[in-house]
Every structure is written in C-alpha cells, then in structure tokens.
RNA sequence: GUCCCCAUCGUCUAGCCUGGCCUAGGACGCCGGCCUUUCAAGCCGGCAACACGGGUUCGAAUCCCGUUGGGGACACCA
C-alpha cells in the first residue's frame, strides 16, 4: 500500500483566507489520518501578483492554526526549469505545438465569439502550422484530446463526466517562458508523487484539462476530491467584502486557533450530531464520505459560540498567556505582569464564562488591573445612592476589621451588614459591585474581592461611599 | 452563452448510498422559563426546513426525469 501524499498549494497573491485554511485542514487531516505526508507548495508563477509578504502571511497563518507540513514550502518559481523541460518533452512527443497568435488577437477573437454566443475556445489555427522553431514571441500549447470523455471519480462529488470536444488547447508555456497554472500543477503533482488532490470546487473544471496532461507526460493520475466553497451571508463567494477573511485577522480579534479549526471543519463535514472535536479526534474521525457536497455559508455567530466554548474549557494558564498581548494592547501589559503568580489564572477563571473572545476578556479585565477605574454613570446613578452610603461604609468597616481577609469572614461581614440594614443580598451586592468594578455586571462579588485584594477593595469601597453621599437623592 | 457542481429549519448539519424506525433529529441564533448577589455560564421549553412538478413503488426527504434557484469554470491568473 503506497503512502498517501497530499498538498496544499496556495498562490501568494493575498493573505491566507478562511477558505484556504479549510482546504489545507481537510488535506492535513487526511494526511494525518492515513499517516501520509502533507506538502506545502507555493504557486507563485504569476510574477506580477505574487508577493513575499503574502508567502509569509500564509506560513504564519498555517502555523497559527497548527497545520504543520512535512515537506516544503516548495516554490514554483524555483522549479521553472522542470516545467520547461517537461513542456519541451511534450512538444517533442507531438503533444504540444507553438502558437504565435498574440494575446491581443486572442482577446479580440474571444470577445467576438462571446458576442456571437459561441464557445470561447481557441480556434486551433496554429495547431497544424507545424512551427518547429518560433522566430519571435510564441507560446506552447497543449494538444487537448477532442474525442471521447474524461471521467473523474471524485472523492466528494462522485462521478463527473466531461466531453473532450469542449477541451481547449491550453497554453502551457507562456511566451515569457513561464509555465501556466494548469501545466505547473500537473508537473508538480506528478513529480511530488501526490496521490490525492484535494482542492476547492472552483478547480473541478480544471481537472479534465489536467488529466490529459498527466497522460501525455506518462504519469499516473492522482485521485481528486473537490471541496465546496465557503460563502458569505449573501451566498456569494466569501471575499473581502464580507469583512475579515484573513485567518490572521481572527487571531487579532481574539479567537483561539482550536476554535477556528473546530468551526471550519464543521463547515462541510460532520460526524453525527457532534459539534465539538479535539484535533486528535478529528484525525481519527475524518473521512471524505462525510463531507458535504454543497457550499456552506460562513456563520460568525456560531464561530463566536465555538470560541467561547474553548475559552471556557481551556487551561486557565494557557488562556492567560494568550490573553497577554490583548492586555498589552489595552495598555495593561505591565500591570498584568506585576501580579503575583497564579493571580492571572484566577482572573481568567472569573472572566471566562463571560468572554466570547480574548478581546472581550481583556476589556472585562480592566477593573482588576487598572489602578484607578472609572465608574459608569448609569450604574452609579442606579446603585450608588445617598441611602446606601452609610451601609457601604459599615461594610467597609466590618471588612477592615477582619482578622483574616478570607471568604468566610467576608461573607460573615456581608451577612451582618445585610441583617442590620434589613437588606437582601442583591440589594447590597449591586452597590458593592459598582463601587469595586465601576460596572453593574461582573463575576461573583466574592471573586471580585478576591481578585482585588484587601487594600484595593477597601479603598474602592470608601471611594464608593463618597460618591454615593454626593449623589442626588 | 457553453460546460460543470449543488439543493433538509435564517445558518451549520443528521437522515439519503442500503426507500417504511421521520407526526424529519442535533447545533448556532432568536423567544420564554429555571437557577441566581449582577452579568454570564448551565439546565428546561418554544418558533422554524425536506425548492417545485412529474414518475417508480403498497410506501419517497430518501430512487429516476424535468423545472426553478444558487454556485463555479470558460485567460499567455491561480
């Protein structure tokens, strides 16, 4: 049984987007499950549009989501000679011919054909010219078969049949000596021993163009699997118009890589009713026959839910580490680092049930890290009233008098103050919450006290008393 | 225009291959409730779909044909 070899072959003409990551993920999962190889190949033969920056963004994006590759990254621009050699071989064997039609002529003919409602296909006028050594600019065209059918037994779509009469004589070598996509892919897939070509749906019609090239070159044809596209809420193909589509943008928005993986895999693949999968589980369970044939709409709300799930379930220590850059961005990096060991983990445990992203968590962390906190007007108006001032003052006294500043003592203090004032927990806790955090919503009040510690708790409580006294009745 | 792919709640999907167990299940979101020191989380409940039309069959979400709708491809881009 030969080894499974799959590849992810992005073109570096922009950032790595969500759809690309999903394609890479399905390839990677299949490779890992089959104990095969996952190969990374950069298709940068478009000189004018490829950038080094894009290449780096692709590598960084893949690393972030944990899709490690076994071979590569190979770059097609470093393999140009290989393509030329193969192209010449094809010419020598009579499978290709020189074409001297200019790009302008071709464009004009194409437009004319379109206007007349005819097939937009090369008319083959250079096919029989038998040019052996082109004088000026010339491109090499592949002689596509014009009879019979090309059948694909697709891993996902099933049997797909194309009539060869529809096949165009594709240019395989441009007049500038560079190979075109449909040719370099075939040469690389063949030479790299790719056994399964798993790629986007948009390549399905390229497949019947590529298969004859494999044949002409005398190489084995790999198996193909075409994944459906991911669309935006307007059912149009996902693009910049739909907001963040770069995988790294999600990192910056505070999403966890495992959440991205989990969400993306469920976009088109399923395992019964299960929603949450660890990567290990995915490797064990992933199969192509559970991959959906139809396109899927990207749903940001569900991604958010998955992310919140992983924030809640994650190791507090790790979440705390991942949170650090977001705190730094909020100007609280130094404060966070100054906290005693284990404190950040307690903070994470207190905030994780209320944070859907790390950005949200960083915002929620402000009252516990910042020295002076603003008190939201609406919250103060509602809860820091003159009537509550003496009661808060009393609570501050009781807390200050505690021998040990621990939860049982704090609870006793609250209880005593409540009884004396004839208040219920909610009536006391809300004003305290506003005084301590400046907000009307927060983790449990004793968790807040624990995070703030004795000094800050007492200071903020006293400050709250002043604010309450000064409030309009 | 030509060719190709696709079609279950608003969205992701189970079920379809191997018709009856489907008065179509789960998840996100939404609505209501419970819990409760707030907000969440959690739990319980609700709303909501087999695109349409023919066939095949005792019986079709499931098989076949057509229609409609959506997507993709038709470059010296990838």
XYZ file of C-alpha atoms (C1' of nucleotides) in Angstrom:
551
model
C 0.000 0.000 0.000
C 1.626 3.235 -1.132
C 1.844 6.252 1.096
C -0.774 8.968 0.918
C 0.692 12.263 -0.232
C -1.429 15.391 -0.336
C -0.593 19.016 -0.826
C -1.847 22.492 -0.127
C -0.906 24.803 -2.963
C -1.892 28.409 -2.365
C -0.920 31.254 -4.627
C 0.674 34.113 -2.706
C -1.400 36.879 -4.200
C -3.030 37.894 -0.932
C -3.454 36.781 2.646
C -4.446 33.269 3.684
C -8.193 33.294 3.938
C -10.725 31.146 5.737
C -11.479 29.019 2.687
C -7.810 28.291 2.126
C -7.384 27.223 5.711
C -10.298 24.847 5.405
C -8.843 23.299 2.263
C -5.486 22.962 3.998
C -7.203 21.485 7.049
C -9.029 18.779 5.098
C -5.790 17.838 3.349
C -3.878 17.824 6.608
C -6.494 15.766 8.413
C -6.499 13.186 5.656
C -2.699 13.022 5.643
C -2.531 12.617 9.411
C -5.251 10.015 9.487
C -3.589 7.999 6.751
C -0.147 8.553 8.225
C 0.845 10.133 4.958
C 2.573 13.358 4.030
C 1.230 16.879 3.869
C 3.170 19.000 1.412
C 3.177 22.759 1.121
C 3.723 24.276 -2.279
C 3.618 27.941 -3.128
C 2.239 28.576 -6.599
C 3.951 31.828 -7.383
C 4.321 31.659 -11.138
C 2.278 34.810 -11.506
C 5.222 37.166 -11.249
C 3.172 40.315 -11.191
C 0.807 39.372 -8.395
C 2.838 37.200 -6.049
C 4.463 38.843 -3.055
C 6.904 37.760 -0.391
C 4.619 39.317 2.174
C 1.787 37.008 1.162
C 4.035 33.981 1.428
C 4.935 34.919 4.981
C 1.293 35.533 5.863
C 0.380 32.084 4.556
C 3.098 30.360 6.563
C 2.240 32.313 9.686
C -1.452 31.555 9.292
C -0.874 27.832 8.881
C 1.440 27.757 11.862
C -1.066 29.611 13.985
C -3.802 27.039 13.402
C -1.302 24.248 13.852
C -1.295 22.793 10.356
C 2.295 21.645 10.089
C 3.683 20.458 6.789
C 6.050 17.564 6.200
C 7.686 18.812 3.020
C 8.199 22.247 1.555
C 7.387 25.007 1.258
C 8.329 24.464 -2.356
C 8.167 27.408 -4.654
C 7.256 27.008 -8.264
C 9.474 29.890 -9.295
C 12.411 27.766 -8.167
C 11.314 24.920 -10.401
C 10.874 26.740 -13.678
C 13.438 24.585 -15.483
C 11.485 21.500 -14.588
C 8.352 22.831 -16.237
C 10.265 23.943 -19.328
C 11.843 20.540 -19.708
C 8.505 18.853 -19.437
C 6.938 21.278 -21.871
C 9.657 20.606 -24.407
C 9.213 16.878 -23.903
C 5.563 17.293 -24.725
C 6.467 19.256 -27.838
C 8.952 16.622 -28.954
C 6.419 13.891 -28.492
C 3.896 15.797 -30.558
C 1.562 16.614 -27.664
C 2.199 20.322 -27.900
C 2.728 22.967 -30.554
C 3.978 26.518 -30.845
C 1.358 29.187 -31.138
C 2.202 32.630 -32.482
C -1.202 34.218 -32.016
C -0.740 37.352 -29.949
C -2.563 37.923 -26.701
C -4.371 40.855 -28.303
C -5.578 38.777 -31.249
C -6.749 36.066 -28.907
C -8.598 38.546 -26.758
C -10.312 40.023 -29.803
C -11.382 36.620 -31.094
C -12.659 35.649 -27.676
C -14.802 38.753 -27.492
C -16.163 38.120 -30.921
C -17.045 34.543 -30.047
C -18.743 35.722 -26.912
C -20.762 38.292 -28.818
C -21.914 35.639 -31.264
C -22.741 33.312 -28.405
C -20.171 30.756 -29.493
C -17.900 28.665 -27.334
C -14.972 30.678 -26.031
C -12.324 28.327 -27.178
C -9.029 28.651 -29.034
C -9.751 28.045 -32.696
C -6.656 25.928 -33.142
C -5.238 27.868 -36.066
C -1.624 27.206 -35.034
C -2.265 23.565 -34.350
C -1.461 22.420 -37.861
C 1.111 25.049 -38.697
C 3.882 22.805 -37.500
C 6.133 25.595 -36.280
C 9.351 23.950 -35.112
C 11.444 26.932 -34.111
C 9.382 30.004 -33.479
C 11.034 33.204 -34.604
C 9.613 35.783 -32.268
C 7.257 35.565 -29.346
C 5.476 32.258 -29.124
C 3.619 30.238 -26.537
C 3.472 26.495 -26.311
C 0.024 24.954 -26.441
C -1.066 21.525 -25.332
C -2.940 19.432 -27.889
C -6.016 18.538 -25.924
C -7.870 15.405 -26.945
C -11.032 16.201 -28.908
C -12.696 12.833 -28.792
C -14.259 10.768 -26.092
C -14.813 11.777 -22.484
C -12.784 12.463 -19.391
C -14.264 10.922 -16.305
C -13.441 11.919 -12.775
C -14.253 9.651 -9.881
C -14.277 12.438 -7.354
C -13.799 11.638 -3.667
C -16.523 14.101 -2.754
C -18.667 14.783 -5.815
C -18.710 11.271 -7.156
C -18.584 10.504 -10.885
C -18.288 13.590 -13.085
C -18.118 13.336 -16.872
C -16.759 15.903 -19.308
C -16.912 15.787 -23.101
C -13.418 16.163 -24.526
C -14.730 18.100 -27.522
C -15.147 21.008 -25.113
C -11.493 20.938 -24.150
C -9.325 23.870 -25.156
C -5.725 23.723 -26.354
C -4.291 25.337 -23.264
C -1.148 27.370 -23.240
C 1.322 25.507 -21.061
C 4.321 27.757 -21.574
C 3.833 31.478 -21.892
C 5.806 33.471 -24.418
C 7.867 34.784 -21.496
C 8.974 31.239 -20.777
C 6.911 30.822 -17.636
C 4.536 27.889 -17.248
C 0.839 28.420 -16.710
C -1.076 27.098 -13.759
C -2.689 24.070 -15.366
C 0.683 22.845 -16.502
C 2.876 23.520 -13.489
C 0.299 21.914 -11.219
C 0.381 18.718 -13.204
C 4.173 18.589 -13.344
C 4.451 19.251 -9.625
C 1.692 16.913 -8.557
C 3.300 14.196 -10.657
C 6.866 14.850 -9.567
C 5.941 15.247 -5.915
C 4.091 11.962 -6.022
C 0.794 13.478 -4.961
C -1.739 10.680 -4.570
C -4.807 12.752 -3.730
C -5.514 16.230 -4.987
C -7.900 17.821 -2.505
C -8.790 21.336 -3.538
C -11.636 23.809 -3.923
C -14.679 23.266 -6.027
C -13.540 26.057 -8.312
C -10.942 23.672 -9.721
C -13.387 20.990 -10.752
C -13.458 22.163 -14.369
C -9.662 22.352 -14.403
C -9.453 18.656 -13.713
C -10.433 17.423 -17.203
C -7.852 19.853 -18.579
C -5.143 18.450 -16.359
C -5.806 14.743 -16.662
C -4.816 14.553 -20.365
C -1.546 16.301 -19.484
C -0.762 13.605 -16.912
C -1.443 11.040 -19.624
C 0.670 12.800 -22.241
C 3.535 13.059 -19.794
C 3.177 9.402 -18.937
C 2.494 9.958 -15.257
C -0.041 8.301 -13.005
C -3.188 10.346 -12.469
C -3.886 11.101 -8.800
C -7.312 10.857 -7.257
C -9.275 14.069 -6.919
C -11.558 15.478 -4.281
C -13.318 18.807 -4.734
C -14.450 20.697 -1.674
C -17.400 23.051 -1.905
C -16.827 26.735 -1.402
C -17.492 28.848 1.638
C -19.875 31.703 1.032
C -20.808 34.896 2.798
C -24.251 35.545 4.251
C -25.323 36.901 0.859
C -24.491 33.482 -0.634
C -21.750 34.984 -2.727
C -18.287 33.550 -2.549
C -16.516 34.707 0.569
C -14.374 37.746 -0.110
C -13.050 40.932 1.395
C -16.499 42.376 1.117
C -17.607 40.069 3.911
C -15.249 41.634 6.390
C -12.425 39.693 7.926
C -11.456 36.796 5.766
C -7.760 36.610 6.606
C -7.101 33.874 9.125
C -4.695 36.126 10.995
C -7.407 38.737 11.388
C -9.214 36.206 13.559
C -6.147 35.820 15.703
C -6.166 39.548 16.256
C -9.862 39.539 17.060
C -9.200 37.174 19.946
C -10.169 33.827 18.505
C -8.427 30.637 19.586
C -6.809 28.500 16.881
C -8.605 25.371 18.071
C -11.912 27.228 17.749
C -11.111 28.156 14.160
C -10.239 24.550 13.360
C -13.342 23.208 15.042
C -15.628 25.707 13.361
C -14.064 25.314 9.939
C -14.143 21.535 9.943
C -17.859 21.568 10.694
C -18.378 23.771 7.669
C -18.913 20.912 5.281
C -18.008 17.944 7.399
C -19.959 16.247 10.147
C -19.852 13.317 12.485
C -23.439 12.665 13.557
C -24.631 15.336 15.955
C -21.243 16.092 17.437
C -20.193 19.738 17.428
C -17.009 19.848 19.476
C -13.937 17.940 18.366
C -10.360 17.895 19.545
C -7.767 17.788 16.798
C -6.871 14.246 17.796
C -10.500 13.242 17.465
C -10.710 14.850 14.034
C -7.709 12.905 12.854
C -9.406 9.719 13.941
C -12.842 10.527 12.596
C -12.271 12.460 9.404
C -13.424 10.821 6.168
C -14.372 12.224 2.792
C -17.705 10.456 2.652
C -18.948 12.671 5.450
C -18.017 15.801 3.535
C -20.960 17.830 2.266
C -21.211 18.419 -1.476
C -22.975 21.730 -1.242
C -21.494 25.110 -0.424
C -21.682 26.416 3.136
C -22.402 29.887 4.446
C -19.936 31.239 6.949
C -21.749 31.979 10.215
C -19.856 34.359 12.520
C -22.273 33.768 15.398
C -21.527 30.095 15.540
C -17.799 30.734 15.329
C -18.210 33.015 18.328
C -20.013 30.291 20.228
C -17.296 27.752 19.449
C -14.655 30.232 20.510
C -16.455 30.963 23.779
C -16.613 27.235 24.379
C -12.860 26.845 24.024
C -12.188 29.887 26.180
C -14.308 28.324 28.922
C -12.776 24.883 28.571
C -9.176 25.873 28.051
C -6.401 25.600 30.615
C -6.561 28.896 32.543
C -2.818 29.148 32.441
C -2.700 28.914 28.677
C -5.626 31.288 28.217
C -3.834 33.740 30.486
C -0.755 33.562 28.285
C -2.775 34.036 25.120
C -4.541 36.965 26.762
C -1.324 38.831 27.471
C -0.951 40.514 24.059
C -4.516 41.739 24.255
C -3.898 43.203 27.697
C -0.761 44.856 26.376
C -2.808 46.346 23.599
C -5.180 47.764 26.205
C -2.188 49.316 27.944
C -2.298 46.863 30.845
C 0.609 44.619 29.951
C 2.895 45.804 32.754
C 0.145 45.640 35.357
C -0.636 42.070 34.373
C 2.979 41.018 34.607
C 3.287 42.625 38.026
C 0.581 40.430 39.507
C 1.580 37.562 41.792
C 1.858 34.028 40.454
C -1.481 32.379 39.871
C -3.426 35.623 40.000
C -3.891 35.846 36.227
C -5.264 32.326 36.221
C -7.815 33.256 38.837
C -8.737 36.273 36.752
C -9.217 34.075 33.705
C -11.393 31.678 35.678
C -13.524 34.583 36.818
C -13.913 36.072 33.348
C -14.014 33.107 31.027
C -17.712 32.452 31.312
C -18.442 35.977 30.203
C -15.971 36.366 27.348
C -16.510 35.181 23.837
C -13.147 36.383 22.598
C -9.831 37.318 24.142
C -10.510 40.911 23.170
C -13.667 40.839 25.271
C -11.779 39.212 28.112
C -9.139 41.918 28.054
C -11.846 44.538 28.261
C -13.502 42.723 31.127
C -10.139 42.574 32.910
C -9.720 46.334 33.113
C -11.231 46.871 36.588
C -8.905 44.290 38.096
C -5.693 45.530 36.561
C -6.086 49.263 36.263
C -5.347 51.321 39.358
C -7.997 53.988 39.033
C -11.198 52.905 37.455
C -13.996 54.960 36.024
C -17.476 54.293 37.376
C -20.124 54.058 34.723
C -22.631 56.857 35.228
C -25.681 54.731 34.685
C -24.522 52.147 37.214
C -23.601 54.785 39.791
C -26.899 56.562 39.398
C -28.839 53.411 39.963
C -26.878 51.842 42.794
C -24.639 54.411 44.500
C -27.398 56.400 46.179
C -27.169 58.506 49.358
C -29.268 55.892 51.117
C -26.696 53.181 50.547
C -23.697 55.281 51.596
C -23.779 54.516 55.333
C -24.386 50.852 54.639
C -21.388 50.628 52.334
C -19.416 52.498 54.965
C -20.451 49.977 57.545
C -19.442 47.120 55.274
C -16.048 48.718 54.718
C -15.576 48.916 58.492
C -16.534 45.315 59.041
C -14.257 44.136 56.240
C -11.404 46.264 57.520
C -11.827 44.744 60.955
C -11.460 41.217 59.696
C -8.603 39.312 61.316
C -8.045 37.370 58.149
C -9.235 38.694 54.826
C -10.765 35.450 53.630
C -14.051 34.458 52.038
C -15.751 33.107 55.201
C -15.009 36.325 57.028
C -16.138 38.446 54.117
C -19.373 36.506 53.901
C -19.976 36.992 57.605
C -19.400 40.719 57.211
C -21.886 40.902 54.354
C -24.401 38.920 56.368
C -24.105 41.134 59.370
C -24.460 44.330 57.330
C -27.444 42.915 55.490
C -29.204 41.974 58.685
C -28.559 45.291 60.350
C -29.814 47.215 57.328
C -32.605 44.807 56.500
C -31.320 44.256 53.004
C -31.212 41.248 50.747
C -28.004 40.098 49.109
C -28.902 41.631 45.773
C -29.551 44.995 47.348
C -26.131 45.063 48.913
C -24.117 43.244 46.294
C -25.026 45.551 43.416
C -23.818 48.769 45.047
C -20.681 46.960 46.175
C -20.159 45.666 42.670
C -20.442 49.136 41.202
C -18.047 50.552 43.792
C -15.492 47.798 43.210
C -15.669 47.434 39.428
C -17.418 50.540 38.199
C -19.854 48.321 36.380
C -23.225 46.747 37.064
C -22.130 43.364 35.774
C -19.148 41.368 36.947
C -18.117 37.970 38.266
C -19.460 36.930 41.682
C -18.836 39.605 44.285
C -16.536 37.456 46.426
C -14.494 36.547 43.373
C -14.148 40.250 42.676
C -12.979 40.899 46.246
C -10.551 38.037 45.989
C -9.056 39.418 42.787
C -8.803 42.957 44.108
C -7.389 42.028 47.488
C -7.905 43.784 50.796
C -6.412 47.176 50.107
C -7.997 47.850 46.767
C -11.335 46.503 47.987
C -11.392 48.820 50.979
C -10.157 51.817 49.043
C -12.740 51.419 46.285
C -15.485 50.771 48.793
C -14.643 54.033 50.608
C -14.469 55.885 47.352
C -17.874 54.450 46.553
C -19.213 55.756 49.842
C -18.072 59.278 48.928
C -19.616 59.053 45.510
C -22.877 57.752 46.990
C -23.014 60.527 49.566
C -22.572 63.163 46.916
C -25.240 61.721 44.653
C -28.593 63.352 44.248
C -31.185 61.565 46.322
C -23.981 31.990 -23.950
C -21.483 26.945 -23.150
C -19.897 23.316 -19.626
C -19.714 21.532 -14.531
C -21.411 21.256 -9.402
C -25.214 21.806 -5.726
C -30.408 21.910 -3.372
C -33.387 19.389 4.538
C -35.206 24.934 9.755
C -32.474 32.096 8.855
C -27.388 29.468 9.232
C -24.194 24.752 10.038
C -25.947 19.924 9.659
C -28.162 14.294 10.821
C -31.103 11.276 7.830
C -30.371 9.924 1.513
C -25.952 5.366 -0.992
C -28.638 0.193 1.635
C -36.887 3.588 0.452
C -41.043 2.295 5.757
C -37.918 3.177 12.576
C -39.066 10.770 10.105
C -46.002 13.421 13.146
C -37.654 14.940 9.944
C -33.068 14.769 14.924
C -28.901 17.989 16.777
C -26.197 22.759 16.887
C -25.834 28.355 16.343
C -29.070 32.438 16.623
C -33.901 34.118 18.411
C -38.059 33.848 22.172
C -39.768 32.082 27.135
C -38.656 29.786 31.853
C -35.498 27.731 35.860
C -31.097 28.674 38.737
C -29.175 33.207 40.880
C -25.604 38.636 44.578
C -25.428 41.284 38.792
C -23.941 39.630 34.020
C -22.799 35.295 32.078
C -22.445 30.043 32.114
C -25.646 25.857 32.863
C -30.429 23.423 32.563
C -35.603 23.091 30.566
C -39.088 24.515 26.826
C -40.693 27.099 22.173
C -40.509 29.033 16.975
C -38.504 27.167 12.469
C -36.983 23.016 6.872
C -37.395 18.008 3.101
C -37.340 24.222 -3.541
C -41.238 22.875 -7.262
C -43.528 19.352 -10.793
C -43.817 14.597 -12.693
C -42.730 9.477 -12.329
C -41.169 4.392 -9.920
C -43.322 1.937 -5.510
C -48.099 -0.792 -1.206
C -44.950 3.279 0.673
C -40.141 8.633 -1.217
C -36.654 13.692 2.404
C -34.528 9.140 0.576
C -34.558 6.214 -6.343
C -35.380 8.416 -11.680
C -36.642 12.630 -15.029
C -37.687 17.689 -15.646
C -38.184 22.783 -13.902
C -36.587 26.567 -10.900
C -32.970 28.590 -7.914
C -27.887 29.102 -6.202
C -22.631 28.415 -7.025
C -18.307 27.562 -10.078
C -15.439 27.438 -14.674
C -14.700 29.140 -19.594
C -7.046 33.997 -19.575
C -0.024 33.923 -22.142
C -4.441 34.477 -13.306
C -4.083 30.721 -9.890
